[in-house]
mmCIF file of C-alpha atoms in Angstrom:
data_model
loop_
_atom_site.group_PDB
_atom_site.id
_atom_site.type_symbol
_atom_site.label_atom_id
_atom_site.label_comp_id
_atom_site.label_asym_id
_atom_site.label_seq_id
_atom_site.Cartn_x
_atom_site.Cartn_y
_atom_site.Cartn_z
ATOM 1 C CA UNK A 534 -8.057 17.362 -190.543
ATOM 2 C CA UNK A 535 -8.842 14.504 -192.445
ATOM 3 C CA UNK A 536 -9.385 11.081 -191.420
ATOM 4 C CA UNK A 537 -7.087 9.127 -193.257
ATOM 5 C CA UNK A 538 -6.873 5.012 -192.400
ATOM 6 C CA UNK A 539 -4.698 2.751 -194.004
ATOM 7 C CA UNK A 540 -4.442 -1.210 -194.214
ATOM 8 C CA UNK A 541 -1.102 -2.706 -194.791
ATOM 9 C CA UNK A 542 0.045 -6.339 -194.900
ATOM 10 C CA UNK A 543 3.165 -7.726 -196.291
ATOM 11 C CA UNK A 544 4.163 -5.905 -199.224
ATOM 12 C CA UNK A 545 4.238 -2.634 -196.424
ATOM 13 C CA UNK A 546 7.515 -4.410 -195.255
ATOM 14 C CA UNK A 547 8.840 -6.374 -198.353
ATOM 15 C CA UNK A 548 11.008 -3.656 -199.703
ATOM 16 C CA UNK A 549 12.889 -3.404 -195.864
ATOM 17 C CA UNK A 550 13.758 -6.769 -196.450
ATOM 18 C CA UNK A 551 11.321 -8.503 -194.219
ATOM 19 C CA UNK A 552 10.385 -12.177 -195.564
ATOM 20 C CA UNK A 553 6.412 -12.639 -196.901
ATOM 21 C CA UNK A 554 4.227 -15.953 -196.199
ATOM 22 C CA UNK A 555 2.376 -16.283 -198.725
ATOM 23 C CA UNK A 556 4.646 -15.487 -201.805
ATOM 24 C CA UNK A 557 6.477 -18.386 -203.867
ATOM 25 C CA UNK A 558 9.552 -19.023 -201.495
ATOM 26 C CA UNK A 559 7.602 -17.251 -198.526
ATOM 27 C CA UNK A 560 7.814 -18.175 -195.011
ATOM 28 C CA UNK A 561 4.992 -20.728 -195.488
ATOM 29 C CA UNK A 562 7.537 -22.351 -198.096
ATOM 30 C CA UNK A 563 10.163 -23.610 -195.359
ATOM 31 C CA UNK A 564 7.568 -23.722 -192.325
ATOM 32 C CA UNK A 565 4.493 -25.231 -192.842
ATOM 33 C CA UNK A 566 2.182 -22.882 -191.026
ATOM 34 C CA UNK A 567 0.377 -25.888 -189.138
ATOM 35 C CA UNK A 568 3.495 -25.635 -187.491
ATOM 36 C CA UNK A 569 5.025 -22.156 -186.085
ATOM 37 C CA UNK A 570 1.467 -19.901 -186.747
ATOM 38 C CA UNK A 571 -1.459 -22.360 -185.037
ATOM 39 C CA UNK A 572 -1.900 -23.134 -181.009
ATOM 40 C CA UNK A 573 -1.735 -27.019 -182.032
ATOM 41 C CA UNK A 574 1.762 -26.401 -183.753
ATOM 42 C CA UNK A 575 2.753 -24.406 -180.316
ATOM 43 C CA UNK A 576 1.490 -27.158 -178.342
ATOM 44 C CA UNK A 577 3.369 -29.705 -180.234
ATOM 45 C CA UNK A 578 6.469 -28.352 -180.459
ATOM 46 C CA UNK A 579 6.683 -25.134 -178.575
ATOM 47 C CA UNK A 580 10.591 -24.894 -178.585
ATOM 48 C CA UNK A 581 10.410 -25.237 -182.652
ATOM 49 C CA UNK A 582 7.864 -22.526 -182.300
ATOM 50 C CA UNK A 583 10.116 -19.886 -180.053
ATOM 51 C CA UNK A 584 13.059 -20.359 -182.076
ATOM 52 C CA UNK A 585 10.980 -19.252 -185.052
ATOM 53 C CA UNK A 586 9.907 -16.208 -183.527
ATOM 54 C CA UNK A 587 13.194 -15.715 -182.225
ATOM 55 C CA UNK A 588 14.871 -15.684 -186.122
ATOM 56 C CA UNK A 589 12.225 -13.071 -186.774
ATOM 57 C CA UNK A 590 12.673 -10.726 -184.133
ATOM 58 C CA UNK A 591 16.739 -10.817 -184.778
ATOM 59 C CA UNK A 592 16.264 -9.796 -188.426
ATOM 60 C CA UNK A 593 14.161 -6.465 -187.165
ATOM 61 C CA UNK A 594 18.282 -5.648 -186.184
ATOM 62 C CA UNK A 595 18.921 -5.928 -189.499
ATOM 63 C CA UNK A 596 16.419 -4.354 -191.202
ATOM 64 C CA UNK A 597 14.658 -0.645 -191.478
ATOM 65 C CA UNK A 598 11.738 1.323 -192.881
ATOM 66 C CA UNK A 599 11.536 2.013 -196.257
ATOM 67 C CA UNK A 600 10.503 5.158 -197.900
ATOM 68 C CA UNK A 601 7.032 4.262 -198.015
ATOM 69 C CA UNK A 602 6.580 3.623 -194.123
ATOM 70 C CA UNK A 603 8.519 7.159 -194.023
ATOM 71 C CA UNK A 604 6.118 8.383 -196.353
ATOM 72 C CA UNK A 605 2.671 6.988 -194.461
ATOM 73 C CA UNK A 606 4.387 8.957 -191.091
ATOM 74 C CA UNK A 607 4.674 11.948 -192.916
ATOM 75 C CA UNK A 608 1.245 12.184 -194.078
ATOM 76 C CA UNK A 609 0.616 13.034 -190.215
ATOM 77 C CA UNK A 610 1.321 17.156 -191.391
ATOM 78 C CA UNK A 611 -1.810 16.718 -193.345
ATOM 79 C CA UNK A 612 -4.508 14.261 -191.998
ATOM 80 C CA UNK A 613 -4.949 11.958 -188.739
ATOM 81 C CA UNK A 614 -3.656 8.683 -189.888
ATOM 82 C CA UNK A 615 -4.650 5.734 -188.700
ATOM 83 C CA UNK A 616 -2.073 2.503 -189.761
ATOM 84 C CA UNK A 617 -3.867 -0.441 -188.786
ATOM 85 C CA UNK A 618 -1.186 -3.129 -189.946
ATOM 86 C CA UNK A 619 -1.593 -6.945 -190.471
ATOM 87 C CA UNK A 620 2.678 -6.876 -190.248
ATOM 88 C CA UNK A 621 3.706 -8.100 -186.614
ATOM 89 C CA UNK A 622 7.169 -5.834 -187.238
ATOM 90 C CA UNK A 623 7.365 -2.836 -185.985
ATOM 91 C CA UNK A 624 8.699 -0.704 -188.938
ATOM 92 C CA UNK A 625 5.448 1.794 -188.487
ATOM 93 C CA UNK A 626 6.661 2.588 -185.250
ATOM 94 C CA UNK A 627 10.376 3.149 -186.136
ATOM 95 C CA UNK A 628 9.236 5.561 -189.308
ATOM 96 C CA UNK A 629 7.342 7.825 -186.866
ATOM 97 C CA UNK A 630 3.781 6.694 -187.217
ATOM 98 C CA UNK A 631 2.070 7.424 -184.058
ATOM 99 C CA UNK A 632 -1.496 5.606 -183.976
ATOM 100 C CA UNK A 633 -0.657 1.705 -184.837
ATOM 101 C CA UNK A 634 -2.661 -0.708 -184.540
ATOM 102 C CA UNK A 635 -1.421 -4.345 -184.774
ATOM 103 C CA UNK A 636 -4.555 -6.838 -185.820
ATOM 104 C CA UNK A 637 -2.011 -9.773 -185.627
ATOM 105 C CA UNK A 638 -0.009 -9.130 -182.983
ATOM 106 C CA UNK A 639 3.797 -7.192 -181.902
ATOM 107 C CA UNK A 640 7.010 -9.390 -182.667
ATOM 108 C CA UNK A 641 8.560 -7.240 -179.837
ATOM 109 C CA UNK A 642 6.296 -8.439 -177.552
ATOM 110 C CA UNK A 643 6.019 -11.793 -175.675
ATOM 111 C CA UNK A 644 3.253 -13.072 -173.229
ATOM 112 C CA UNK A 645 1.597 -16.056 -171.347
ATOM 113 C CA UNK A 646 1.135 -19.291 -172.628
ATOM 114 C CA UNK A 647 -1.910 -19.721 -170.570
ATOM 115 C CA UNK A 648 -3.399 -16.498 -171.104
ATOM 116 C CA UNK A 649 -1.675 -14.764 -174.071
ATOM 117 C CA UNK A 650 -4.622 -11.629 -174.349
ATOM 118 C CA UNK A 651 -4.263 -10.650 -170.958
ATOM 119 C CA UNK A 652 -2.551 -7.397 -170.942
ATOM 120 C CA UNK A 653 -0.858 -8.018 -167.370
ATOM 121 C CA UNK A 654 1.590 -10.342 -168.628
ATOM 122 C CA UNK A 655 2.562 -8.427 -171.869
ATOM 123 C CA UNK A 656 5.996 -6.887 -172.092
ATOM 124 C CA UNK A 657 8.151 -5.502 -174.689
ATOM 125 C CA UNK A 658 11.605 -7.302 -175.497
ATOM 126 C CA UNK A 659 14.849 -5.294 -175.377
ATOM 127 C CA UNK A 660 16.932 -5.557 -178.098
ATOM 128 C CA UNK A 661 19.032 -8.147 -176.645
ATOM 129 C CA UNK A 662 16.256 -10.088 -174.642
ATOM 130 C CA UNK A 663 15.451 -11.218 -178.374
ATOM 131 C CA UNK A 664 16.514 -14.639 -177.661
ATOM 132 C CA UNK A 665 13.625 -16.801 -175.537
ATOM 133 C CA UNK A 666 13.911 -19.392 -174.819
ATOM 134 C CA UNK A 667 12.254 -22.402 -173.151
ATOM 135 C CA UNK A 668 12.257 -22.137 -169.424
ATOM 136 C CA UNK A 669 11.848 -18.418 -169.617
ATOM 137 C CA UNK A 670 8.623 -17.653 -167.418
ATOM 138 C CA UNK A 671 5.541 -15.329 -167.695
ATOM 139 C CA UNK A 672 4.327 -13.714 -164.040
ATOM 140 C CA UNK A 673 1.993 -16.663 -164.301
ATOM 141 C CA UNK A 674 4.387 -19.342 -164.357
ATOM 142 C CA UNK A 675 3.555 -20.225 -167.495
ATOM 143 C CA UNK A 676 6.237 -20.391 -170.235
ATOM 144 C CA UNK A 677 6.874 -17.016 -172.445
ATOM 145 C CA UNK A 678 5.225 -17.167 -175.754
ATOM 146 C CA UNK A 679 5.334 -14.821 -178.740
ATOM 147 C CA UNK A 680 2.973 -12.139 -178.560
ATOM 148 C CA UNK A 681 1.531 -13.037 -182.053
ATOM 149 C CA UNK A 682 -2.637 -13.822 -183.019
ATOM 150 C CA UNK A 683 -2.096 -17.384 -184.954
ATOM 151 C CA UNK A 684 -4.624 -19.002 -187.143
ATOM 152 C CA UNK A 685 -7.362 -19.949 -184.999
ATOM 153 C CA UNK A 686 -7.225 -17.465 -182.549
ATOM 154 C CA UNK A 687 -9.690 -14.168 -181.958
ATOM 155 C CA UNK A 688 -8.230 -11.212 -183.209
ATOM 156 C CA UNK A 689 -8.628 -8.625 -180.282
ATOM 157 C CA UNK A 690 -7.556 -5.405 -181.787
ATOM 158 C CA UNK A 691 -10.727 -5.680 -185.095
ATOM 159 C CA UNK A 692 -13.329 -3.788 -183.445
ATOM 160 C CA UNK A 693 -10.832 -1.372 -182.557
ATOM 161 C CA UNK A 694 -9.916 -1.438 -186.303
ATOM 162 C CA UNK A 695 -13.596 -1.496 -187.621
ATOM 163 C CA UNK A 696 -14.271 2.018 -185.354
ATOM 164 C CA UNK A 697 -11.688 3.945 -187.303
ATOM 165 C CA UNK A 698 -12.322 2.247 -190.521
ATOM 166 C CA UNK A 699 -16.052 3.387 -189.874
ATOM 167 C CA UNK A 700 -14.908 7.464 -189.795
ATOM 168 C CA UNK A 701 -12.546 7.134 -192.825
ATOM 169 C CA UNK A 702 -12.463 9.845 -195.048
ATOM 170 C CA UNK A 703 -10.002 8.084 -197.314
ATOM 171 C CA UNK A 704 -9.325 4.642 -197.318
ATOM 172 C CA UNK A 705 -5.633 3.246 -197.893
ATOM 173 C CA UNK A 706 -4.755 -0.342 -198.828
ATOM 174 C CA UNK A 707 -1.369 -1.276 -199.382
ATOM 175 C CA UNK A 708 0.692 -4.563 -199.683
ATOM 176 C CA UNK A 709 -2.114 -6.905 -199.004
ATOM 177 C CA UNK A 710 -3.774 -10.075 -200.821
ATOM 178 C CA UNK A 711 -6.844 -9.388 -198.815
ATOM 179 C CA UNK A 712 -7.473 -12.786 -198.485
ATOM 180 C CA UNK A 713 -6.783 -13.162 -194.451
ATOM 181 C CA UNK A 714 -10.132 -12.544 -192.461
ATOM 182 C CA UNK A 715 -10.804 -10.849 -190.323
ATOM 183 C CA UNK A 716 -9.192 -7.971 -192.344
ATOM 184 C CA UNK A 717 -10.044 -8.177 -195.670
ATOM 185 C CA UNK A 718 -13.307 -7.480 -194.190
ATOM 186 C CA UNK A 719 -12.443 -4.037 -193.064
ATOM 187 C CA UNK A 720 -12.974 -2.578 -196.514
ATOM 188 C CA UNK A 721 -16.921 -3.755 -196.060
ATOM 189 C CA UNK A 722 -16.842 -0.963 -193.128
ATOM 190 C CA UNK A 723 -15.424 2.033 -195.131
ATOM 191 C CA UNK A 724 -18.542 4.539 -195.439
ATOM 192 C CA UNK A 725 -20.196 4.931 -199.127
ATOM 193 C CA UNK A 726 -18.535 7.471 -200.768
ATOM 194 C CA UNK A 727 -15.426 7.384 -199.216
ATOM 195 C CA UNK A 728 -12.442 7.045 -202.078
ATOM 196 C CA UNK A 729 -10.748 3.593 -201.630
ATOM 197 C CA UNK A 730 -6.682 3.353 -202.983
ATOM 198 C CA UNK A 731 -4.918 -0.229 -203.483
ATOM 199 C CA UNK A 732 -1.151 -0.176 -203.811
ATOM 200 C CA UNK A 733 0.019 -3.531 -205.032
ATOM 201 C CA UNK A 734 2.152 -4.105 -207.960
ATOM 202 C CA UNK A 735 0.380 -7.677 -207.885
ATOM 203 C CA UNK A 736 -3.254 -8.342 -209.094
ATOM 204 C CA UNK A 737 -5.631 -8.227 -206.146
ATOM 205 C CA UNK A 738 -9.394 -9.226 -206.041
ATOM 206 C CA UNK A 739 -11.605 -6.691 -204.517
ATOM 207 C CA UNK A 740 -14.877 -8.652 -203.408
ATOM 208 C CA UNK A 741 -16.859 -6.020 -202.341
ATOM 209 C CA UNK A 742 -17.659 -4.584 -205.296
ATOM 210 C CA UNK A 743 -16.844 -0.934 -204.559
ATOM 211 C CA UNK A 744 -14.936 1.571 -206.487
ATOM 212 C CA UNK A 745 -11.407 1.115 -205.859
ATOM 213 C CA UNK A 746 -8.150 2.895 -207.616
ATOM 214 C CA UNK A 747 -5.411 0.844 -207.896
ATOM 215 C CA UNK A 748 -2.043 1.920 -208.509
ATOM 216 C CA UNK A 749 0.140 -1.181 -209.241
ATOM 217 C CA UNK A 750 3.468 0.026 -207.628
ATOM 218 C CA UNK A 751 5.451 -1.183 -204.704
ATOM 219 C CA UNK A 752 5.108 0.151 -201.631
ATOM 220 C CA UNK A 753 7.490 3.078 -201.772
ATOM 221 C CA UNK A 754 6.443 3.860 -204.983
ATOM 222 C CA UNK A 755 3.134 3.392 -204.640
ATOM 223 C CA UNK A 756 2.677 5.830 -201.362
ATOM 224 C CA UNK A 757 4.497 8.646 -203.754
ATOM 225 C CA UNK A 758 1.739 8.373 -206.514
ATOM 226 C CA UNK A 759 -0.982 8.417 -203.647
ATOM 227 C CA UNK A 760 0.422 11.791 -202.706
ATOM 228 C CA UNK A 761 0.478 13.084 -205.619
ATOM 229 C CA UNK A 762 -2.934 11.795 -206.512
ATOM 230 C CA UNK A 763 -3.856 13.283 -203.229
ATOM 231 C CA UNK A 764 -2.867 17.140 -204.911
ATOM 232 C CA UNK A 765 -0.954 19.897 -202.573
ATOM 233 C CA UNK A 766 1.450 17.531 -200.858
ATOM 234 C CA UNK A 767 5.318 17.976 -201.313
ATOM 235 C CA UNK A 768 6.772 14.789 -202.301
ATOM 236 C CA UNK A 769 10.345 15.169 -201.641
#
């Protein structure tokens, strides 16, 4: 089989209903991301911060995959996918996708203040342990904070990201500005001659100068015409 590795960001989840950042009216519109996405905002105002986080994680009850997360988990019949996902939802997961990897962190997941990449005092929320809220306490005492990588932190999970990107046999972007580093810089790892695909129904700007085919359809839309681009797989 086939290594197949695919980048997603925002437009992945847009058609489930999950809010962007960056577009006009975006999350970045109404909160400033100084402060609910920086360790300064957190540290100003942590409770402003939780209760952020807390609005997103209720609206994963509300929301589900779309076709084209449904699609990207079928694709496992016929290559060894690889999602590596800028998205901190976990719509992936819920579609069937089995190897994830989150550069940005889990919305499900909360963790230390004091040591947030420590994997001991990581946990998964329950459905109705959505609501944090100040006074609720990592093992280290310190106060629970989303399990999220904010602007001006590492991001833990890109050499983990770069390894698969390195033995790509076909290279998948979809939904992204590629604009946020460290992964925009993923496509500077894909091996020469490996086929690149952009799904976007927006313009994006490609810096590296490689050979990319761009199919300017949403998400759901967009995964079909892969497919089909792809020859011998059923779309149905």
């Amino acid at each position: 089989m086939k290594n197949l590795v695919v980048l997603t960001g925002a437009g992945m989840s847009a058609e489930s209903g999950i809010s962007t950042f960056r577009d006009a009216g975006g999350l970045w519109d109404k909160y400033p991301v100084e402060q609910v996405a920086t360790p300064e905002g957190y540290a100003a105002n942590p409770k402003l911060v939780i209760d952020f986080y807390n609005e997103r994680r209720k609206q994963l009850l509300t929301v589900k995959p779309n076709r084209g997360h449904e699609l990207l988990a079928r694709l496992e019949d016929h290559f060894r996918v690889t999602v590596i996902t800028q998205n901190v939802d976990n719509l992936h997961e819920r579609a069937g996708s089995t190897c994830v990897i989150h550069l940005h962190g889990e919305l499900t997941k909360v963790t230390s203040s004091r040591q947030p990449g420590n994997p001991a005092y990581i946990r998964e929320l329950e459905p109705e342990e959505y609501e944090v809220c100040m006074g609720d306490l990592a093992e280290d005492g310190s106060q629970l904070r989303p399990f999220i990588v904010w602007f001006g932190e590492s991001v833990p999970m890109i050499e983990t990201a770069i390894d698969y990107v390195e033995k790509a046999d076909i290279f998948l972007i979809i939904g992204t500005s590629l604009n946020v580093y460290p992964a925009a810089g993923l496509l500077n790892y894909v091996p020469v001659g490996v086929p690149v695909y952009l799904i976007d129904p927006n313009q994006v700007s490609v810096a590296s100068g490689r050979s990319v085919h761009v199919i300017r359809k949403g998400a759901s839309e967009g995964v079909e015409e892969f497919m089909r681009l792809l020859h011998s797989i059923p779309v149905f």
